[in-house]
PDB file of C-alpha atoms and ligand atoms in Angstrom:
ATOM      1  CA  MET A 734      77.362 178.643 -27.803  1.00  0.00           C
ATOM      2  CA  TYR A 735      78.565 182.184 -27.299  1.00  0.00           C
ATOM      3  CA  GLN A 736      81.648 182.810 -25.174  1.00  0.00           C
ATOM      4  CA  THR A 737      81.267 186.580 -24.885  1.00  0.00           C
ATOM      5  CA  TRP A 738      78.466 189.097 -24.405  1.00  0.00           C
ATOM      6  CA  GLU A 739      79.895 191.232 -27.191  1.00  0.00           C
ATOM      7  CA  GLU A 740      79.523 188.509 -29.845  1.00  0.00           C
ATOM      8  CA  LEU A 741      76.092 187.522 -28.578  1.00  0.00           C
ATOM      9  CA  GLU A 742      74.762 191.078 -28.520  1.00  0.00           C
ATOM     10  CA  ARG A 743      76.222 191.868 -31.950  1.00  0.00           C
ATOM     11  CA  ASP A 744      74.450 188.894 -33.571  1.00  0.00           C
ATOM     12  CA  CYS A 745      71.196 189.348 -31.643  1.00  0.00           C
ATOM     13  CA  LEU A 746      70.882 193.000 -32.697  1.00  0.00           C
ATOM     14  CA  LEU A 747      70.968 191.844 -36.348  1.00  0.00           C
ATOM     15  CA  CYS A 748      68.421 189.042 -35.896  1.00  0.00           C
ATOM     16  CA  GLU A 749      66.119 188.277 -38.824  1.00  0.00           C
ATOM     17  CA  LYS A 750      64.733 184.980 -37.531  1.00  0.00           C
ATOM     18  CA  CYS A 751      61.027 185.867 -37.371  1.00  0.00           C
ATOM     19  CA  PRO A 752      58.491 188.331 -38.811  1.00  0.00           C
ATOM     20  CA  LEU A 753      58.611 190.539 -35.680  1.00  0.00           C
ATOM     21  CA  ARG A 754      61.730 192.089 -37.278  1.00  0.00           C
ATOM     22  CA  GLU A 755      59.464 193.960 -39.680  1.00  0.00           C
ATOM     23  CA  GLY A 756      57.715 196.048 -37.034  1.00  0.00           C
ATOM     24  CA  ARG A 757      60.607 196.769 -34.728  1.00  0.00           C
ATOM     25  CA  THR A 758      62.438 200.041 -34.220  1.00  0.00           C
ATOM     26  CA  GLN A 759      65.264 198.023 -32.695  1.00  0.00           C
ATOM     27  CA  VAL A 760      66.029 194.721 -30.976  1.00  0.00           C
ATOM     28  CA  VAL A 761      65.669 194.946 -27.182  1.00  0.00           C
ATOM     29  CA  PHE A 762      68.563 192.809 -25.970  1.00  0.00           C
ATOM     30  CA  GLY A 763      68.556 193.125 -22.172  1.00  0.00           C
ATOM     31  CA  VAL A 764      69.791 195.308 -19.311  1.00  0.00           C
ATOM     32  CA  GLY A 765      71.167 195.055 -15.818  1.00  0.00           C
ATOM     33  CA  ASN A 766      74.169 193.478 -14.188  1.00  0.00           C
ATOM     34  CA  ARG A 767      75.687 190.763 -16.376  1.00  0.00           C
ATOM     35  CA  ASN A 768      77.463 189.395 -13.296  1.00  0.00           C
ATOM     36  CA  ALA A 769      74.289 189.123 -11.200  1.00  0.00           C
ATOM     37  CA  LYS A 770      73.017 185.683 -10.221  1.00  0.00           C
ATOM     38  CA  VAL A 771      69.338 186.595 -10.624  1.00  0.00           C
ATOM     39  CA  LEU A 772      67.722 186.694 -14.070  1.00  0.00           C
ATOM     40  CA  PHE A 773      64.326 188.341 -14.611  1.00  0.00           C
ATOM     41  CA  ILE A 774      62.451 187.308 -17.755  1.00  0.00           C
ATOM     42  CA  GLY A 775      59.588 189.324 -19.250  1.00  0.00           C
ATOM     43  CA  GLU A 776      57.438 188.638 -22.242  1.00  0.00           C
ATOM     44  CA  GLY A 777      58.478 191.083 -24.930  1.00  0.00           C
ATOM     45  CA  PRO A 778      59.105 194.768 -25.567  1.00  0.00           C
ATOM     46  CA  GLY A 779      56.260 197.280 -25.537  1.00  0.00           C
ATOM     47  CA  GLU A 780      56.176 200.658 -27.244  1.00  0.00           C
ATOM     48  CA  GLN A 781      58.653 202.459 -24.979  1.00  0.00           C
ATOM     49  CA  GLU A 782      61.024 199.495 -24.894  1.00  0.00           C
ATOM     50  CA  ASP A 783      60.994 199.351 -28.706  1.00  0.00           C
ATOM     51  CA  LEU A 784      61.779 203.071 -28.872  1.00  0.00           C
ATOM     52  CA  GLN A 785      64.440 203.132 -26.153  1.00  0.00           C
ATOM     53  CA  GLY A 786      66.010 199.706 -26.771  1.00  0.00           C
ATOM     54  CA  LYS A 787      65.784 198.566 -23.130  1.00  0.00           C
ATOM     55  CA  PRO A 788      63.373 196.194 -21.353  1.00  0.00           C
ATOM     56  CA  PHE A 789      60.830 197.499 -18.854  1.00  0.00           C
ATOM     57  CA  VAL A 790      61.297 201.241 -19.297  1.00  0.00           C
ATOM     58  CA  GLY A 791      57.605 202.126 -19.717  1.00  0.00           C
ATOM     59  CA  ARG A 792      54.948 202.382 -16.999  1.00  0.00           C
ATOM     60  CA  SER A 793      55.158 198.727 -16.025  1.00  0.00           C
ATOM     61  CA  GLY A 794      58.943 199.013 -15.803  1.00  0.00           C
ATOM     62  CA  GLN A 795      58.667 201.940 -13.428  1.00  0.00           C
ATOM     63  CA  TYR A 796      56.354 199.871 -11.256  1.00  0.00           C
ATOM     64  CA  LEU A 797      58.782 196.946 -11.402  1.00  0.00           C
ATOM     65  CA  ASP A 798      61.536 199.253 -10.113  1.00  0.00           C
ATOM     66  CA  LYS A 799      59.286 200.267  -7.192  1.00  0.00           C
ATOM     67  CA  LEU A 800      58.661 196.643  -6.242  1.00  0.00           C
ATOM     68  CA  LEU A 801      62.396 195.941  -6.408  1.00  0.00           C
ATOM     69  CA  ALA A 802      63.152 199.025  -4.295  1.00  0.00           C
ATOM     70  CA  SER A 803      60.644 197.836  -1.643  1.00  0.00           C
ATOM     71  CA  VAL A 804      62.963 194.911  -0.944  1.00  0.00           C
ATOM     72  CA  GLY A 805      66.214 196.835  -1.411  1.00  0.00           C
ATOM     73  CA  LEU A 806      67.048 195.593  -4.918  1.00  0.00           C
ATOM     74  CA  THR A 807      67.957 197.462  -8.108  1.00  0.00           C
ATOM     75  CA  ARG A 808      68.216 196.249 -11.685  1.00  0.00           C
ATOM     76  CA  GLU A 809      71.657 197.845 -12.056  1.00  0.00           C
ATOM     77  CA  LYS A 810      73.186 195.964  -9.125  1.00  0.00           C
ATOM     78  CA  ASP A 811      71.212 192.822  -8.304  1.00  0.00           C
ATOM     79  CA  LEU A 812      69.806 191.373 -11.524  1.00  0.00           C
ATOM     80  CA  TYR A 813      69.757 191.111 -15.260  1.00  0.00           C
ATOM     81  CA  ILE A 814      66.500 191.537 -17.240  1.00  0.00           C
ATOM     82  CA  GLY A 815      65.692 190.018 -20.619  1.00  0.00           C
ATOM     83  CA  ASN A 816      62.553 189.077 -22.515  1.00  0.00           C
ATOM     84  CA  ILE A 817      61.249 185.915 -24.198  1.00  0.00           C
ATOM     85  CA  VAL A 818      61.004 187.797 -27.500  1.00  0.00           C
ATOM     86  CA  LYS A 819      63.398 190.628 -28.278  1.00  0.00           C
ATOM     87  CA  CYS A 820      61.240 192.528 -30.777  1.00  0.00           C
ATOM     88  CA  ARG A 821      57.922 194.254 -30.115  1.00  0.00           C
ATOM     89  CA  PRO A 822      54.817 192.297 -31.181  1.00  0.00           C
ATOM     90  CA  PRO A 823      52.318 194.473 -33.092  1.00  0.00           C
ATOM     91  CA  HIS A 824      49.853 196.332 -30.840  1.00  0.00           C
ATOM     92  CA  ASN A 825      51.482 194.650 -27.821  1.00  0.00           C
ATOM     93  CA  ARG A 826      49.758 191.324 -28.505  1.00  0.00           C
ATOM     94  CA  ASP A 827      51.114 188.174 -26.845  1.00  0.00           C
ATOM     95  CA  PRO A 828      54.109 186.774 -28.741  1.00  0.00           C
ATOM     96  CA  LEU A 829      53.032 183.747 -30.825  1.00  0.00           C
ATOM     97  CA  PRO A 830      54.486 180.322 -29.967  1.00  0.00           C
ATOM     98  CA  GLU A 831      56.480 180.310 -33.220  1.00  0.00           C
ATOM     99  CA  GLU A 832      57.908 183.774 -32.447  1.00  0.00           C
ATOM    100  CA  GLN A 833      58.890 182.580 -28.965  1.00  0.00           C
ATOM    101  CA  ASP A 834      60.520 179.478 -30.439  1.00  0.00           C
ATOM    102  CA  ALA A 835      62.413 181.524 -33.017  1.00  0.00           C
ATOM    103  CA  CYS A 836      63.766 183.864 -30.335  1.00  0.00           C
ATOM    104  CA  ILE A 837      64.400 181.588 -27.367  1.00  0.00           C
ATOM    105  CA  ASP A 838      67.983 180.701 -28.299  1.00  0.00           C
ATOM    106  CA  TRP A 839      69.036 184.308 -27.628  1.00  0.00           C
ATOM    107  CA  LEU A 840      67.679 184.029 -24.094  1.00  0.00           C
ATOM    108  CA  ARG A 841      69.302 180.595 -23.716  1.00  0.00           C
ATOM    109  CA  ALA A 842      72.652 182.100 -24.701  1.00  0.00           C
ATOM    110  CA  GLN A 843      72.166 184.974 -22.245  1.00  0.00           C
ATOM    111  CA  THR A 844      71.292 182.444 -19.529  1.00  0.00           C
ATOM    112  CA  ALA A 845      74.394 180.379 -20.329  1.00  0.00           C
ATOM    113  CA  LEU A 846      76.612 183.456 -19.868  1.00  0.00           C
ATOM    114  CA  ILE A 847      74.910 184.627 -16.659  1.00  0.00           C
ATOM    115  CA  LYS A 848      74.607 181.168 -15.031  1.00  0.00           C
ATOM    116  CA  PRO A 849      71.799 182.405 -12.757  1.00  0.00           C
ATOM    117  CA  LYS A 850      71.002 180.814  -9.410  1.00  0.00           C
ATOM    118  CA  ILE A 851      67.480 182.263  -9.507  1.00  0.00           C
ATOM    119  CA  ILE A 852      65.182 182.965 -12.458  1.00  0.00           C
ATOM    120  CA  VAL A 853      62.101 185.150 -11.929  1.00  0.00           C
ATOM    121  CA  CYS A 854      59.456 185.038 -14.660  1.00  0.00           C
ATOM    122  CA  LEU A 855      57.405 188.200 -15.002  1.00  0.00           C
ATOM    123  CA  GLY A 856      53.914 187.067 -15.934  1.00  0.00           C
ATOM    124  CA  ARG A 857      52.114 184.118 -17.448  1.00  0.00           C
ATOM    125  CA  ILE A 858      53.788 184.026 -20.863  1.00  0.00           C
ATOM    126  CA  ALA A 859      57.319 183.827 -19.456  1.00  0.00           C
ATOM    127  CA  ALA A 860      56.280 181.330 -16.761  1.00  0.00           C
ATOM    128  CA  MET A 861      54.638 179.028 -19.309  1.00  0.00           C
ATOM    129  CA  LYS A 862      57.691 179.126 -21.565  1.00  0.00           C
ATOM    130  CA  ILE A 863      60.362 178.815 -18.869  1.00  0.00           C
ATOM    131  CA  ILE A 864      58.832 176.873 -15.964  1.00  0.00           C
ATOM    132  CA  ARG A 865      55.967 174.693 -17.319  1.00  0.00           C
ATOM    133  CA  PRO A 866      53.518 174.984 -20.232  1.00  0.00           C
ATOM    134  CA  ASP A 867      50.535 174.533 -17.877  1.00  0.00           C
ATOM    135  CA  PHE A 868      51.785 177.014 -15.271  1.00  0.00           C
ATOM    136  CA  LYS A 869      48.895 178.783 -13.488  1.00  0.00           C
ATOM    137  CA  ILE A 870      50.176 182.232 -12.552  1.00  0.00           C
ATOM    138  CA  THR A 871      47.291 183.145 -10.200  1.00  0.00           C
ATOM    139  CA  LYS A 872      47.808 179.994  -8.106  1.00  0.00           C
ATOM    140  CA  GLU A 873      51.528 179.410  -8.417  1.00  0.00           C
ATOM    141  CA  HIS A 874      53.114 182.854  -8.244  1.00  0.00           C
ATOM    142  CA  GLY A 875      55.682 183.179  -5.466  1.00  0.00           C
ATOM    143  CA  VAL A 876      56.429 179.431  -5.369  1.00  0.00           C
ATOM    144  CA  PHE A 877      60.033 178.372  -6.035  1.00  0.00           C
ATOM    145  CA  TYR A 878      60.596 175.363  -8.302  1.00  0.00           C
ATOM    146  CA  GLU A 879      63.946 173.777  -9.036  1.00  0.00           C
ATOM    147  CA  LYS A 880      64.654 173.004 -12.685  1.00  0.00           C
ATOM    148  CA  ASN A 881      68.051 172.020 -14.100  1.00  0.00           C
ATOM    149  CA  GLY A 882      69.712 173.122 -10.850  1.00  0.00           C
ATOM    150  CA  VAL A 883      68.208 176.634 -11.005  1.00  0.00           C
ATOM    151  CA  LEU A 884      65.519 178.003  -8.671  1.00  0.00           C
ATOM    152  CA  MET A 885      62.627 179.434 -10.663  1.00  0.00           C
ATOM    153  CA  MET A 886      59.705 181.518  -9.530  1.00  0.00           C
ATOM    154  CA  ALA A 887      57.045 183.536 -11.324  1.00  0.00           C
ATOM    155  CA  THR A 888      55.325 186.684 -10.215  1.00  0.00           C
ATOM    156  CA  LEU A 889      52.463 188.636 -11.748  1.00  0.00           C
ATOM    157  CA  HIS A 890      53.386 190.852 -14.664  1.00  0.00           C
ATOM    158  CA  PRO A 891      53.735 194.504 -13.537  1.00  0.00           C
ATOM    159  CA  ALA A 892      51.344 195.567 -16.328  1.00  0.00           C
ATOM    160  CA  ALA A 893      48.722 193.181 -14.895  1.00  0.00           C
ATOM    161  CA  LEU A 894      49.265 194.752 -11.452  1.00  0.00           C
ATOM    162  CA  LEU A 895      48.667 198.225 -12.865  1.00  0.00           C
ATOM    163  CA  ARG A 896      45.400 196.971 -14.383  1.00  0.00           C
ATOM    164  CA  ASN A 897      44.382 195.170 -11.189  1.00  0.00           C
ATOM    165  CA  PRO A 898      45.794 196.955  -8.114  1.00  0.00           C
ATOM    166  CA  ALA A 899      44.069 194.453  -5.778  1.00  0.00           C
ATOM    167  CA  ALA A 900      46.770 191.949  -6.789  1.00  0.00           C
ATOM    168  CA  LYS A 901      49.666 194.234  -5.762  1.00  0.00           C
ATOM    169  CA  PRO A 902      50.085 193.039  -2.124  1.00  0.00           C
ATOM    170  CA  GLY A 903      50.374 189.424  -3.306  1.00  0.00           C
ATOM    171  CA  ALA A 904      53.057 190.419  -5.785  1.00  0.00           C
ATOM    172  CA  LEU A 905      54.967 192.338  -3.117  1.00  0.00           C
ATOM    173  CA  GLU A 906      54.964 189.105  -1.059  1.00  0.00           C
ATOM    174  CA  ASP A 907      56.674 187.385  -4.024  1.00  0.00           C
ATOM    175  CA  PHE A 908      59.408 190.033  -3.958  1.00  0.00           C
ATOM    176  CA  VAL A 909      59.836 189.549  -0.185  1.00  0.00           C
ATOM    177  CA  ARG A 910      60.257 185.805  -0.827  1.00  0.00           C
ATOM    178  CA  LEU A 911      62.780 186.535  -3.562  1.00  0.00           C
ATOM    179  CA  ARG A 912      64.800 188.744  -1.208  1.00  0.00           C
ATOM    180  CA  GLU A 913      64.713 186.014   1.474  1.00  0.00           C
ATOM    181  CA  LYS A 914      65.882 183.405  -1.031  1.00  0.00           C
ATOM    182  CA  MET A 915      68.708 185.688  -2.198  1.00  0.00           C
ATOM    183  CA  GLU A 916      69.787 186.146   1.429  1.00  0.00           C
ATOM    184  CA  GLU A 917      69.615 182.386   2.009  1.00  0.00           C
ATOM    185  CA  LEU A 918      71.909 181.805  -0.994  1.00  0.00           C
ATOM    186  CA  GLY A 919      74.307 184.558   0.118  1.00  0.00           C
ATOM    187  CA  LEU A 920      73.576 186.725  -2.935  1.00  0.00           C
ATOM    188  CA  VAL A 921      72.727 189.750  -0.755  1.00  0.00           C
ATOM    189  CA  ALA A 922      73.410 190.588   2.877  1.00  0.00           C
ATOM    190  CA  PRO A 923      70.507 190.052   5.330  1.00  0.00           C
ATOM    191  CA  GLU A 924      68.596 193.246   5.943  1.00  0.00           C
ATOM    192  CA  THR A 925      65.248 194.251   7.475  1.00  0.00           C
ATOM    193  CA  PHE A 926      62.920 196.639   5.723  1.00  0.00           C
ATOM    194  CA  PRO A 927      60.401 199.056   7.188  1.00  0.00           C
ATOM    195  CA  ASP A 928      56.772 197.997   6.744  1.00  0.00           C
ATOM    196  CA  GLU A 929      55.914 200.567   4.140  1.00  0.00           C
ATOM    197  CA  PRO A 930      52.634 200.579   2.214  1.00  0.00           C
ATOM    198  CA  CYS A 931      52.610 198.464  -0.910  1.00  0.00           C
ATOM    199  CA  PRO A 932      53.692 200.685  -3.836  1.00  0.00           C
TER     200      PRO A 932
HETATM  201  N1  URA B1895      56.632 193.984 -20.737  1.00  0.00           N
HETATM  202  C1  URA B1895      57.498 192.957 -20.886  1.00  0.00           C
HETATM  203  O1  URA B1895      57.138 191.795 -20.717  1.00  0.00           O
HETATM  204  N2  URA B1895      58.753 193.254 -21.211  1.00  0.00           N
HETATM  205  C2  URA B1895      59.191 194.498 -21.371  1.00  0.00           C
HETATM  206  O2  URA B1895      60.355 194.683 -21.659  1.00  0.00           O
HETATM  207  C3  URA B1895      58.262 195.543 -21.196  1.00  0.00           C
HETATM  208  C4  URA B1895      56.991 195.265 -20.887  1.00  0.00           C
END
């Protein structure tokens, strides 16, 4: 197991474990606050992420930042964000099970360094890998489960919300629940937010 972020990042950036290495511009390691107690997990880099080397920097990432801002959270201060696979799948297809299996140890090592109290899965793919293989995102989003002493919740993927805006208010509710849970655990100070329209 890795003792330092520097060693982990150095090795991860050189990864050759699966064929996704062939199509990548670069490995997308992760961003955010390495001392935060909340870990967000997405599926895998898209085009912008592959170009810029950071998770969730395209359109869906901008929407994610809006949802976070609605409940007074920022990625820089309150959380760390990583993906199940660190290299972009061709044409943004879902990462294959064998690609996820090849990559998951990087995320495990990141998780071991962060020691999160809360894990939030962004979308179906992350929820099925991290929470339960038969996870049903439409029914179970916003519900907290405890696994190995960590609270885990999934919300709809921001890209799915951009495709289906009718689902946005439900996702905002998930972020309100996350904020409440963080307050309950003393990770952020209690605060009330104005009832603004769902972004
Ligand atoms: N979608 C993801 O799941 N992860 C990213 O980093 C970007 C888009």
